[in-house]
Amino acid sequence: MKTHVNIFTSPQAVAEAFAVFFQKWVADKNTFTVALSGGSTPKLLFRQLAEHYRERIAWDKLHFFWGDERCVPPDHADSNYRMTDEMLLRHIVMPPENIHRIRGEAEPVLEAERYAAEILDIVPLKDGWPAFDLILLGMGEDGHIASIFPDQMQLLDTSKVCAVATHPVSGQQRITLTGKVINHAAKVAFLVTGNSKRQVVKDIQGKTGAWEKYPAAHIKARGDLYWFMDEQAAH
Ligand code: 6PG
């Protein structure tokens, strides 16, 4: 794994820079499988892509999946699908069959199994695991990624592709990709902004403090691991 750390002046600058990388990565491949993330910085990225890359990316090469979803219907304010739809999907032209949403309205255990099967159907395997071209991740203030929280570290090692998780504070159920899937991706990119993340970033990068208890510290990509941060998160 190669780690690349890129630091920018603001969350908007992070989104703009990441969009440039994203366009190039997609251009280099015939099909491109990506797992998207919820969170505030991906939201800026999706808006950037919708506003400036509508005509500059061959959207029909892409397969969009999600790294996690809240167990709510797709029109719910908490839905990651809804956020992506509002910010990006409705502004671009993409074959509907290439948009693989997690059905947050379905029974969670059955949906985690169904979604794993959908991933296995589309995403090429490496060493028996689906290997996405790119997995996009935000990081919570508690070091969580996708919906793998510090009190559910077993999701980093499970042999399942998708699992049901519970938000430690709200108790909301989530469906999430698991650690092994994330670690088999060709590229994993963290988009992290804001000073509330600074200490966690510092501990993960320096392997100091409580770094081992942060799910984000256990993420390695098969190929490249990217950190895209603003100065507030990075320094
Ligand atoms: C989710 C996300 C989650 C998010 C982090 C960071 O659905 O909640 O996938 O993992 O990326 O909580 O979110 P912010 O960027 O908003 O801090």
Coordinates of N, CA and C and ligand atoms in Angstrom, one line a residue:
M1 N 0.8 -1.2 0.0 CA 0.0 0.0 0.0 C 0.9 1.3 0.0
K2 N 0.5 2.2 -0.8 CA 1.1 3.5 -0.8 C 0.2 4.5 -0.2
T3 N 0.7 5.4 0.7 CA -0.2 6.4 1.3 C 0.2 7.8 0.8
H4 N -0.9 8.5 0.4 CA -0.7 9.8 -0.2 C -1.5 10.8 0.7
V5 N -0.8 11.8 1.2 CA -1.5 12.8 2.1 C -1.6 14.1 1.3
N6 N -2.8 14.6 1.1 CA -3.0 15.9 0.4 C -3.8 16.9 1.2
I7 N -3.2 18.1 1.4 CA -3.8 19.0 2.4 C -4.2 20.3 1.6
F8 N -5.4 20.8 1.9 CA -5.8 22.0 1.2 C -6.3 23.0 2.2
T9 N -6.6 24.2 1.7 CA -6.9 25.3 2.6 C -8.4 25.2 3.2
S10 N -9.3 24.6 2.5 CA -10.7 24.6 2.9 C -11.4 23.4 2.5
P11 N -12.5 23.1 3.1 CA -13.3 21.9 2.6 C -13.6 22.0 1.1
Q12 N -14.0 23.2 0.7 CA -14.3 23.4 -0.8 C -13.1 23.1 -1.6
A13 N -11.9 23.5 -1.2 CA -10.7 23.2 -1.9 C -10.4 21.7 -2.0
V14 N -10.7 21.0 -0.9 CA -10.6 19.5 -0.8 C -11.5 18.9 -1.9
A15 N -12.7 19.4 -2.0 CA -13.7 18.8 -2.9 C -13.2 19.1 -4.4
E16 N -12.7 20.3 -4.6 CA -12.3 20.6 -6.0 C -11.1 19.8 -6.4
A17 N -10.2 19.6 -5.5 CA -9.0 18.8 -5.8 C -9.3 17.4 -6.0
F18 N -10.2 16.9 -5.1 CA -10.5 15.4 -5.3 C -11.2 15.2 -6.6
A19 N -12.1 16.1 -7.0 CA -12.8 16.0 -8.3 C -11.9 15.8 -9.4
V20 N -10.7 16.5 -9.4 CA -9.7 16.4 -10.5 C -9.1 15.0 -10.5
F21 N -8.8 14.5 -9.3 CA -8.3 13.1 -9.3 C -9.3 12.1 -9.8
F22 N -10.5 12.3 -9.3 CA -11.6 11.4 -9.6 C -11.8 11.3 -11.2
Q23 N -11.8 12.5 -11.8 CA -12.0 12.5 -13.3 C -10.9 11.7 -14.0
K24 N -9.7 11.9 -13.5 CA -8.6 11.2 -14.1 C -8.7 9.7 -13.9
W25 N -9.0 9.3 -12.7 CA -9.1 7.8 -12.4 C -10.1 7.2 -13.2
V26 N -11.3 7.8 -13.4 CA -12.3 7.3 -14.2 C -11.9 7.2 -15.7
A27 N -11.2 8.3 -16.1 CA -10.8 8.3 -17.6 C -9.8 7.2 -17.9
D28 N -9.1 6.7 -16.9 CA -8.1 5.7 -17.1 C -8.6 4.3 -17.2
K29 N -9.9 4.1 -17.0 CA -10.5 2.7 -16.9 C -11.7 2.6 -17.8
N30 N -12.0 1.4 -18.2 CA -13.2 1.2 -19.1 C -14.5 1.1 -18.2
T31 N -14.4 0.5 -17.1 CA -15.5 0.6 -16.1 C -14.9 0.9 -14.8
F32 N -15.7 1.6 -13.9 CA -15.1 2.1 -12.7 C -16.2 1.8 -11.6
T33 N -15.8 1.0 -10.6 CA -16.7 0.7 -9.5 C -16.3 1.5 -8.3
V34 N -17.3 2.2 -7.8 CA -17.0 3.1 -6.6 C -18.0 3.0 -5.5
A35 N -17.6 3.0 -4.3 CA -18.5 3.0 -3.2 C -18.5 4.4 -2.6
L36 N -19.6 5.1 -2.6 CA -19.7 6.5 -2.1 C -19.9 6.5 -0.6
S37 N -19.7 7.7 -0.1 CA -19.9 7.9 1.4 C -20.9 9.0 1.7
G38 N -21.5 8.9 2.8 CA -22.3 10.1 3.3 C -21.3 11.1 3.9
G39 N -21.8 12.1 4.6 CA -21.0 13.0 5.3 C -20.9 14.3 4.6
S40 N -20.3 15.3 5.3 CA -20.3 16.7 4.8 C -19.3 17.0 3.7
T41 N -18.2 16.4 3.7 CA -17.2 16.7 2.6 C -17.6 16.0 1.3
P42 N -18.0 14.7 1.3 CA -18.6 14.1 0.1 C -19.7 14.9 -0.5
K43 N -20.5 15.6 0.3 CA -21.6 16.4 -0.2 C -21.0 17.5 -1.0
L44 N -20.0 18.2 -0.6 CA -19.3 19.2 -1.4 C -18.8 18.7 -2.7
L45 N -18.2 17.5 -2.6 CA -17.6 16.8 -3.8 C -18.7 16.6 -4.8
F46 N -19.9 16.0 -4.3 CA -20.9 15.7 -5.3 C -21.4 17.0 -6.0
R47 N -21.5 18.1 -5.2 CA -22.0 19.3 -5.8 C -20.9 19.8 -6.9
Q48 N -19.7 19.7 -6.5 CA -18.6 20.1 -7.4 C -18.7 19.2 -8.7
L49 N -18.9 17.9 -8.6 CA -19.0 17.1 -9.8 C -20.2 17.4 -10.6
A50 N -21.3 17.7 -10.0 CA -22.5 18.0 -10.7 C -22.4 19.4 -11.4
E51 N -21.7 20.3 -10.8 CA -21.6 21.6 -11.4 C -20.5 21.7 -12.5
H52 N -19.5 21.0 -12.3 CA -18.3 21.2 -13.2 C -17.9 20.0 -14.1
Y53 N -18.5 18.8 -13.8 CA -18.0 17.6 -14.5 C -19.2 16.9 -15.2
R54 N -20.3 17.5 -15.3 CA -21.5 16.9 -16.0 C -21.1 16.3 -17.4
E55 N -20.4 17.1 -18.1 CA -20.0 16.8 -19.5 C -18.6 16.3 -19.5
R56 N -17.9 16.2 -18.4 CA -16.4 15.9 -18.5 C -16.1 14.5 -18.0
I57 N -17.1 13.8 -17.5 CA -16.9 12.4 -17.1 C -17.8 11.5 -17.9
A58 N -17.3 10.4 -18.3 CA -18.2 9.4 -19.0 C -18.9 8.6 -18.0
W59 N -20.1 9.2 -17.5 CA -20.8 8.7 -16.3 C -21.2 7.2 -16.6
D60 N -21.4 6.8 -17.8 CA -22.0 5.5 -18.0 C -20.9 4.4 -17.8
K61 N -19.6 4.8 -17.6 CA -18.6 3.8 -17.2 C -18.7 3.4 -15.7
L62 N -19.4 4.3 -15.0 CA -19.3 4.1 -13.5 C -20.4 3.2 -13.0
H63 N -20.1 2.5 -11.9 CA -21.1 1.8 -11.1 C -21.0 2.4 -9.7
F64 N -22.1 3.1 -9.3 CA -22.1 3.7 -8.0 C -22.7 2.7 -6.9
F65 N -21.9 2.4 -5.9 CA -22.5 1.7 -4.7 C -22.3 2.7 -3.6
W66 N -22.8 2.2 -2.4 CA -22.6 3.0 -1.2 C -21.8 2.3 -0.1
G67 N -21.0 3.0 0.6 CA -20.2 2.3 1.7 C -21.1 2.0 2.9
D68 N -22.1 2.9 3.1 CA -23.0 2.6 4.1 C -24.3 3.4 3.9
E69 N -25.4 2.9 4.6 CA -26.7 3.6 4.5 C -27.4 3.5 5.8
R70 N -28.1 4.5 6.1 CA -28.9 4.5 7.3 C -30.2 3.7 7.0
C71 N -30.8 2.9 7.9 CA -31.9 2.1 7.7 C -33.2 3.0 7.7
V72 N -33.3 3.8 6.7 CA -34.5 4.7 6.5 C -34.9 4.6 5.0
P73 N -36.1 5.0 4.7 CA -36.5 5.1 3.2 C -35.6 6.1 2.5
P74 N -35.6 5.9 1.1 CA -34.7 6.8 0.3 C -35.1 8.2 0.3
D75 N -36.3 8.6 0.7 CA -36.7 10.0 0.7 C -36.5 10.6 2.1
H76 N -36.0 9.9 3.0 CA -35.8 10.3 4.4 C -34.6 11.3 4.5
A77 N -34.7 12.3 5.3 CA -33.6 13.3 5.5 C -32.2 12.6 5.8
D78 N -32.2 11.5 6.5 CA -31.0 10.8 6.9 C -30.4 10.0 5.8
S79 N -31.1 9.8 4.7 CA -30.7 8.8 3.7 C -29.4 9.3 2.9
N80 N -28.4 8.5 2.9 CA -27.2 8.8 2.1 C -27.5 8.8 0.6
Y81 N -28.4 7.9 0.2 CA -28.8 7.9 -1.2 C -29.5 9.2 -1.6
R82 N -30.4 9.7 -0.7 CA -31.1 10.9 -1.0 C -30.1 12.1 -1.1
M83 N -29.2 12.1 -0.2 CA -28.2 13.2 -0.3 C -27.4 13.2 -1.7
T84 N -27.0 12.0 -2.1 CA -26.3 11.8 -3.3 C -27.2 12.2 -4.5
D85 N -28.4 11.7 -4.4 CA -29.4 12.0 -5.5 C -29.5 13.5 -5.7
E86 N -29.8 14.2 -4.5 CA -30.0 15.7 -4.6 C -28.8 16.4 -5.1
M87 N -27.6 16.0 -4.6 CA -26.4 16.7 -5.0 C -25.9 16.4 -6.4
L88 N -26.0 15.1 -6.7 CA -25.3 14.6 -8.0 C -26.2 13.9 -9.0
L89 N -26.8 12.8 -8.5 CA -27.4 11.9 -9.5 C -28.4 12.5 -10.4
R90 N -29.3 13.4 -9.9 CA -30.3 14.0 -10.7 C -29.8 15.1 -11.7
H91 N -28.5 15.4 -11.5 CA -27.9 16.4 -12.4 C -27.0 15.8 -13.5
I92 N -26.9 14.5 -13.5 CA -26.0 13.8 -14.5 C -26.8 12.8 -15.2
V93 N -26.3 12.3 -16.4 CA -27.0 11.2 -17.1 C -26.2 9.9 -16.9
M94 N -26.9 9.0 -16.3 CA -26.2 7.7 -15.9 C -27.2 6.6 -16.1
P95 N -26.9 5.4 -16.6 CA -27.8 4.3 -16.7 C -28.4 4.0 -15.3
P96 N -29.7 4.0 -15.1 CA -30.2 3.7 -13.8 C -29.7 2.4 -13.2
E97 N -29.4 1.4 -14.1 CA -29.0 0.1 -13.6 C -27.5 0.1 -13.0
N98 N -26.9 1.2 -13.2 CA -25.5 1.4 -12.7 C -25.5 2.0 -11.3
I99 N -26.7 2.4 -10.8 CA -26.8 3.0 -9.5 C -27.4 2.0 -8.5
H100 N -26.5 1.5 -7.7 CA -26.8 0.4 -6.8 C -27.0 0.9 -5.4
R101 N -28.2 1.3 -5.1 CA -28.4 1.8 -3.7 C -28.7 0.7 -2.7
I102 N -28.4 1.0 -1.5 CA -28.7 0.1 -0.4 C -30.2 0.5 0.0
R103 N -31.0 -0.5 0.0 CA -32.4 -0.3 0.3 C -32.6 -0.1 1.8
G104 N -32.5 1.1 2.3 CA -32.6 1.4 3.7 C -34.0 1.1 4.3
E105 N -35.0 1.0 3.4 CA -36.3 0.7 3.9 C -36.6 -0.8 4.1
A106 N -35.7 -1.6 3.7 CA -35.9 -3.1 3.7 C -35.5 -3.6 5.1
E107 N -35.8 -4.9 5.3 CA -35.4 -5.5 6.6 C -33.9 -5.6 6.6
P108 N -33.2 -5.0 7.6 CA -31.7 -4.8 7.5 C -30.9 -6.1 7.3
V109 N -31.2 -7.2 8.0 CA -30.4 -8.4 7.8 C -30.5 -8.9 6.4
L110 N -31.7 -9.0 5.9 CA -31.9 -9.5 4.5 C -31.3 -8.6 3.5
E111 N -31.4 -7.3 3.8 CA -30.9 -6.3 2.8 C -29.4 -6.4 2.8
A112 N -28.7 -6.6 3.9 CA -27.3 -6.7 3.9 C -26.9 -7.9 3.1
E113 N -27.6 -9.0 3.1 CA -27.3 -10.2 2.3 C -27.6 -9.9 0.8
R114 N -28.7 -9.2 0.6 CA -29.1 -8.9 -0.8 C -28.0 -8.0 -1.5
Y115 N -27.6 -7.0 -0.7 CA -26.6 -6.0 -1.2 C -25.3 -6.7 -1.5
A116 N -24.9 -7.6 -0.5 CA -23.6 -8.3 -0.7 C -23.7 -9.0 -2.1
A117 N -24.8 -9.7 -2.4 CA -24.9 -10.5 -3.6 C -24.9 -9.5 -4.8
E118 N -25.5 -8.3 -4.7 CA -25.4 -7.4 -5.8 C -24.0 -6.9 -6.1
I119 N -23.2 -6.7 -5.0 CA -21.8 -6.3 -5.1 C -21.0 -7.4 -5.8
L120 N -21.2 -8.6 -5.3 CA -20.5 -9.8 -5.9 C -20.8 -10.0 -7.3
D121 N -22.0 -9.6 -7.7 CA -22.4 -9.8 -9.1 C -21.7 -8.8 -10.1
I122 N -21.3 -7.7 -9.6 CA -20.8 -6.6 -10.4 C -19.3 -6.3 -10.2
V123 N -18.9 -6.3 -9.0 CA -17.5 -5.9 -8.7 C -16.5 -7.1 -8.8
P124 N -15.5 -6.9 -9.6 CA -14.5 -8.0 -9.8 C -13.9 -8.4 -8.5
L125 N -13.6 -9.7 -8.4 CA -13.0 -10.3 -7.2 C -11.5 -10.3 -7.2
K126 N -10.9 -10.1 -6.1 CA -9.4 -10.3 -5.9 C -9.3 -11.1 -4.6
D127 N -8.6 -12.2 -4.7 CA -8.5 -13.1 -3.5 C -9.8 -13.4 -2.9
G128 N -10.8 -13.6 -3.7 CA -12.1 -14.0 -3.2 C -13.0 -12.8 -2.6
W129 N -12.4 -11.6 -2.7 CA -13.2 -10.4 -2.1 C -13.5 -9.4 -3.2
P130 N -14.6 -8.8 -3.2 CA -14.9 -7.7 -4.2 C -13.9 -6.6 -4.0
A131 N -13.3 -6.2 -5.2 CA -12.2 -5.2 -5.2 C -12.7 -4.0 -5.9
F132 N -13.3 -3.0 -5.2 CA -13.7 -1.8 -5.8 C -12.5 -1.0 -6.4
D133 N -12.8 -0.3 -7.5 CA -11.7 0.6 -8.0 C -11.5 1.7 -7.0
L134 N -12.5 2.2 -6.3 CA -12.4 3.3 -5.3 C -13.4 3.2 -4.2
I135 N -13.0 3.3 -3.0 CA -14.0 3.5 -1.9 C -13.7 4.8 -1.3
L136 N -14.7 5.6 -1.2 CA -14.7 6.9 -0.6 C -15.1 6.8 0.8
L137 N -14.3 7.4 1.7 CA -14.7 7.4 3.1 C -14.6 8.8 3.8
G138 N -15.6 9.1 4.6 CA -15.5 10.2 5.6 C -14.9 9.5 6.8
M139 N -14.7 10.3 7.8 CA -14.3 9.8 9.1 C -15.0 10.6 10.2
G140 N -15.6 9.9 11.1 CA -16.3 10.5 12.2 C -15.3 11.0 13.3
E141 N -15.8 11.8 14.2 CA -14.9 12.3 15.3 C -14.5 11.2 16.3
D142 N -15.1 10.0 16.2 CA -14.8 8.9 17.0 C -13.9 7.9 16.1
G143 N -13.5 8.3 15.0 CA -12.7 7.5 14.1 C -13.4 6.5 13.3
H144 N -14.8 6.6 13.3 CA -15.5 5.6 12.5 C -15.4 5.9 11.0
I145 N -15.6 4.8 10.3 CA -15.6 4.9 8.8 C -16.8 4.1 8.3
A146 N -17.4 4.5 7.2 CA -18.6 3.9 6.7 C -19.5 3.8 8.0
S147 N -20.1 2.6 8.3 CA -20.8 2.5 9.6 C -20.1 1.5 10.5
I148 N -18.8 1.5 10.5 CA -18.0 0.7 11.4 C -17.5 1.6 12.5
F149 N -18.2 1.4 13.7 CA -17.9 2.2 14.9 C -16.9 1.6 15.8
P150 N -16.3 2.4 16.7 CA -15.3 1.8 17.6 C -15.8 0.7 18.5
D151 N -17.1 0.6 18.8 CA -17.6 -0.5 19.6 C -18.0 -1.7 18.8
Q152 N -17.8 -1.6 17.5 CA -18.1 -2.8 16.6 C -16.9 -3.2 15.7
M153 N -15.8 -3.3 16.4 CA -14.5 -3.5 15.6 C -14.6 -4.9 14.9
Q154 N -15.4 -5.8 15.3 CA -15.5 -7.1 14.7 C -15.9 -6.9 13.2
L155 N -16.5 -5.8 12.8 CA -16.9 -5.6 11.4 C -15.7 -5.3 10.5
L156 N -14.5 -5.1 11.1 CA -13.3 -5.0 10.3 C -12.8 -6.3 9.8
D157 N -13.2 -7.4 10.6 CA -12.6 -8.7 10.3 C -13.6 -9.7 9.8
T158 N -14.9 -9.4 9.9 CA -15.9 -10.4 9.6 C -15.7 -10.9 8.1
S159 N -16.2 -12.2 7.9 CA -16.1 -12.7 6.6 C -17.2 -12.3 5.7
K160 N -18.1 -11.5 6.2 CA -19.3 -11.0 5.4 C -18.8 -9.8 4.6
V161 N -19.5 -9.6 3.5 CA -19.2 -8.4 2.6 C -20.0 -7.2 3.2
C162 N -21.2 -7.4 3.6 CA -22.0 -6.3 4.2 C -22.5 -6.8 5.5
A163 N -22.8 -5.8 6.4 CA -23.3 -6.2 7.7 C -24.2 -5.1 8.3
V164 N -25.0 -5.5 9.3 CA -25.9 -4.5 9.9 C -25.1 -3.9 11.1
A165 N -25.1 -2.6 11.3 CA -24.4 -2.0 12.4 C -25.4 -1.1 13.1
T166 N -25.0 -0.7 14.3 CA -25.9 0.2 15.1 C -25.1 1.4 15.5
H167 N -25.7 2.6 15.3 CA -25.0 3.8 15.7 C -24.9 3.9 17.2
P168 N -23.7 4.0 17.8 CA -23.6 3.9 19.2 C -24.3 4.9 20.1
V169 N -24.6 6.1 19.5 CA -25.3 7.1 20.3 C -26.8 7.1 20.0
S170 N -27.2 7.2 18.7 CA -28.6 7.3 18.4 C -29.3 5.9 18.3
G171 N -28.5 4.8 18.2 CA -29.1 3.5 18.1 C -29.7 3.2 16.7
Q172 N -29.5 4.1 15.8 CA -30.0 3.9 14.4 C -29.3 2.8 13.8
Q173 N -30.1 1.9 13.1 CA -29.5 0.8 12.4 C -28.9 1.3 11.1
R174 N -27.8 0.7 10.6 CA -27.1 1.1 9.4 C -26.8 -0.2 8.7
I175 N -26.6 -0.1 7.4 CA -26.0 -1.3 6.7 C -24.6 -0.7 6.1
T176 N -23.6 -1.6 6.3 CA -22.3 -1.1 6.0 C -21.4 -2.1 5.2
L177 N -20.5 -1.6 4.4 CA -19.5 -2.5 3.9 C -18.6 -2.9 5.0
T178 N -17.9 -4.0 5.0 CA -17.1 -4.4 6.1 C -15.6 -4.1 5.8
G179 N -14.8 -4.3 6.8 CA -13.4 -3.9 6.7 C -12.6 -4.6 5.6
K180 N -12.9 -5.9 5.4 CA -12.1 -6.6 4.4 C -12.4 -6.1 3.0
V181 N -13.7 -5.8 2.8 CA -14.0 -5.2 1.4 C -13.3 -3.9 1.2
I182 N -13.3 -3.1 2.2 CA -12.7 -1.8 2.1 C -11.2 -2.0 1.8
N183 N -10.6 -2.9 2.5 CA -9.1 -3.1 2.4 C -8.7 -3.9 1.1
H184 N -9.7 -4.4 0.4 CA -9.4 -5.0 -0.9 C -9.6 -4.0 -2.1
A185 N -10.0 -2.8 -1.8 CA -10.2 -1.8 -2.9 C -8.8 -1.4 -3.5
A186 N -8.8 -1.1 -4.8 CA -7.6 -0.6 -5.4 C -7.2 0.8 -4.8
K187 N -8.2 1.6 -4.6 CA -7.9 2.9 -4.0 C -8.9 3.1 -2.9
V188 N -8.5 3.7 -1.8 CA -9.4 4.1 -0.7 C -9.0 5.6 -0.5
A189 N -10.0 6.4 -0.4 CA -9.8 7.9 -0.2 C -10.6 8.4 1.0
F190 N -9.9 8.9 1.9 CA -10.5 9.6 3.1 C -10.7 11.1 2.7
L191 N -11.9 11.6 2.9 CA -12.2 13.0 2.8 C -12.5 13.5 4.2
V192 N -11.6 14.2 4.8 CA -11.7 14.6 6.2 C -11.5 16.1 6.4
T193 N -12.4 16.8 7.0 CA -12.3 18.2 7.2 C -12.8 18.7 8.5
G194 N -12.2 19.8 9.0 CA -12.7 20.3 10.3 C -11.8 20.0 11.5
N195 N -11.7 21.0 12.4 CA -10.7 20.7 13.5 C -11.2 19.7 14.5
S196 N -12.5 19.3 14.5 CA -12.9 18.2 15.4 C -12.3 16.9 15.1
K197 N -11.7 16.8 13.9 CA -11.1 15.5 13.5 C -9.6 15.5 13.7
R198 N -9.0 16.7 14.1 CA -7.6 16.8 14.1 C -6.8 15.8 15.0
Q199 N -7.3 15.7 16.3 CA -6.6 14.8 17.2 C -6.6 13.3 16.7
V200 N -7.8 12.9 16.2 CA -7.9 11.5 15.7 C -6.9 11.3 14.5
V201 N -6.9 12.3 13.6 CA -6.0 12.2 12.4 C -4.6 12.1 12.9
K202 N -4.2 12.9 13.9 CA -2.8 12.9 14.4 C -2.5 11.6 15.0
D203 N -3.4 11.1 15.8 CA -3.2 9.8 16.5 C -3.0 8.6 15.5
I204 N -3.9 8.7 14.5 CA -3.8 7.6 13.5 C -2.5 7.7 12.7
Q205 N -2.2 8.9 12.2 CA -1.0 9.0 11.4 C 0.3 8.8 12.2
G206 N 0.3 9.1 13.5 CA 1.5 9.0 14.3 C 1.5 7.7 15.1
K207 N 0.4 6.9 15.0 CA 0.3 5.7 15.8 C 0.5 6.1 17.3
T208 N -0.2 7.1 17.7 CA -0.1 7.6 19.1 C -1.4 7.5 19.8
G209 N -1.4 7.8 21.1 CA -2.7 7.8 21.9 C -3.5 6.6 21.7
A210 N -4.8 6.8 21.4 CA -5.7 5.6 21.4 C -5.9 5.1 19.9
W211 N -4.9 5.3 19.1 CA -5.1 5.0 17.7 C -5.7 3.7 17.3
E212 N -5.3 2.7 18.1 CA -5.8 1.3 17.7 C -7.3 1.2 17.9
K213 N -8.0 2.1 18.7 CA -9.4 1.9 18.9 C -10.2 2.6 17.7
Y214 N -9.5 3.3 16.8 CA -10.2 4.0 15.7 C -10.3 3.0 14.5
P215 N -11.5 2.7 14.1 CA -11.7 1.9 12.9 C -10.9 2.4 11.7
A216 N -10.8 3.8 11.6 CA -10.1 4.3 10.4 C -8.6 3.9 10.4
A217 N -8.0 3.7 11.6 CA -6.6 3.3 11.7 C -6.3 2.0 11.1
H218 N -7.4 1.2 10.8 CA -7.1 -0.2 10.4 C -7.4 -0.4 8.9
I219 N -7.5 0.8 8.2 CA -7.8 0.7 6.8 C -6.5 0.8 6.0
K220 N -6.4 -0.2 5.1 CA -5.2 -0.2 4.2 C -5.9 -0.5 2.8
A221 N -5.4 0.2 1.8 CA -6.0 -0.2 0.5 C -5.0 -1.2 -0.2
R222 N -5.5 -2.0 -1.1 CA -4.7 -3.0 -1.8 C -3.6 -2.2 -2.6
G223 N -4.1 -1.0 -3.1 CA -3.1 -0.2 -3.9 C -2.8 1.1 -3.2
D224 N -3.6 2.1 -3.3 CA -3.3 3.4 -2.8 C -4.3 3.9 -1.8
L225 N -3.7 4.5 -0.7 CA -4.6 5.1 0.3 C -4.4 6.6 0.3
Y226 N -5.4 7.3 0.1 CA -5.3 8.8 0.0 C -6.0 9.4 1.2
W227 N -5.4 10.4 1.7 CA -6.0 11.3 2.7 C -6.2 12.7 2.0
F228 N -7.4 13.1 1.9 CA -7.6 14.5 1.4 C -8.2 15.3 2.6
M229 N -7.4 16.3 3.0 CA -7.8 17.0 4.3 C -7.7 18.5 4.1
D230 N -8.5 19.2 4.9 CA -8.2 20.6 5.0 C -7.2 20.9 6.1
E231 N -6.7 22.1 6.2 CA -5.7 22.4 7.2 C -6.2 22.2 8.6
Q232 N -7.5 22.5 8.8 CA -8.0 22.3 10.1 C -8.0 20.9 10.6
A233 N -8.2 19.9 9.8 CA -8.1 18.5 10.2 C -6.7 18.1 10.3
A234 N -5.8 18.7 9.4 CA -4.5 18.1 9.3 C -3.4 18.6 10.2
H235 N -3.6 19.9 10.7 CA -2.5 20.5 11.6 C -3.0 20.8 13.0
Ligands
6PG1 C1 -22.4 8.2 7.2 C2 -21.0 8.3 6.7 C3 -20.0 8.4 7.8 C4 -19.4 9.8 7.6 C5 -18.6 10.3 8.8 C6 -18.0 11.6 8.7 O1 -23.2 7.7 6.5 O2 -22.6 8.8 8.3 O3 -20.6 7.4 5.7 O4 -19.0 7.4 7.9 O5 -18.5 9.8 6.5 O6 -19.6 10.3 9.9 O7 -19.0 12.6 8.4 P1 -18.7 14.1 8.3 O8 -17.9 14.3 7.0 O9 -20.1 14.7 8.1 O10 -18.1 14.5 9.5

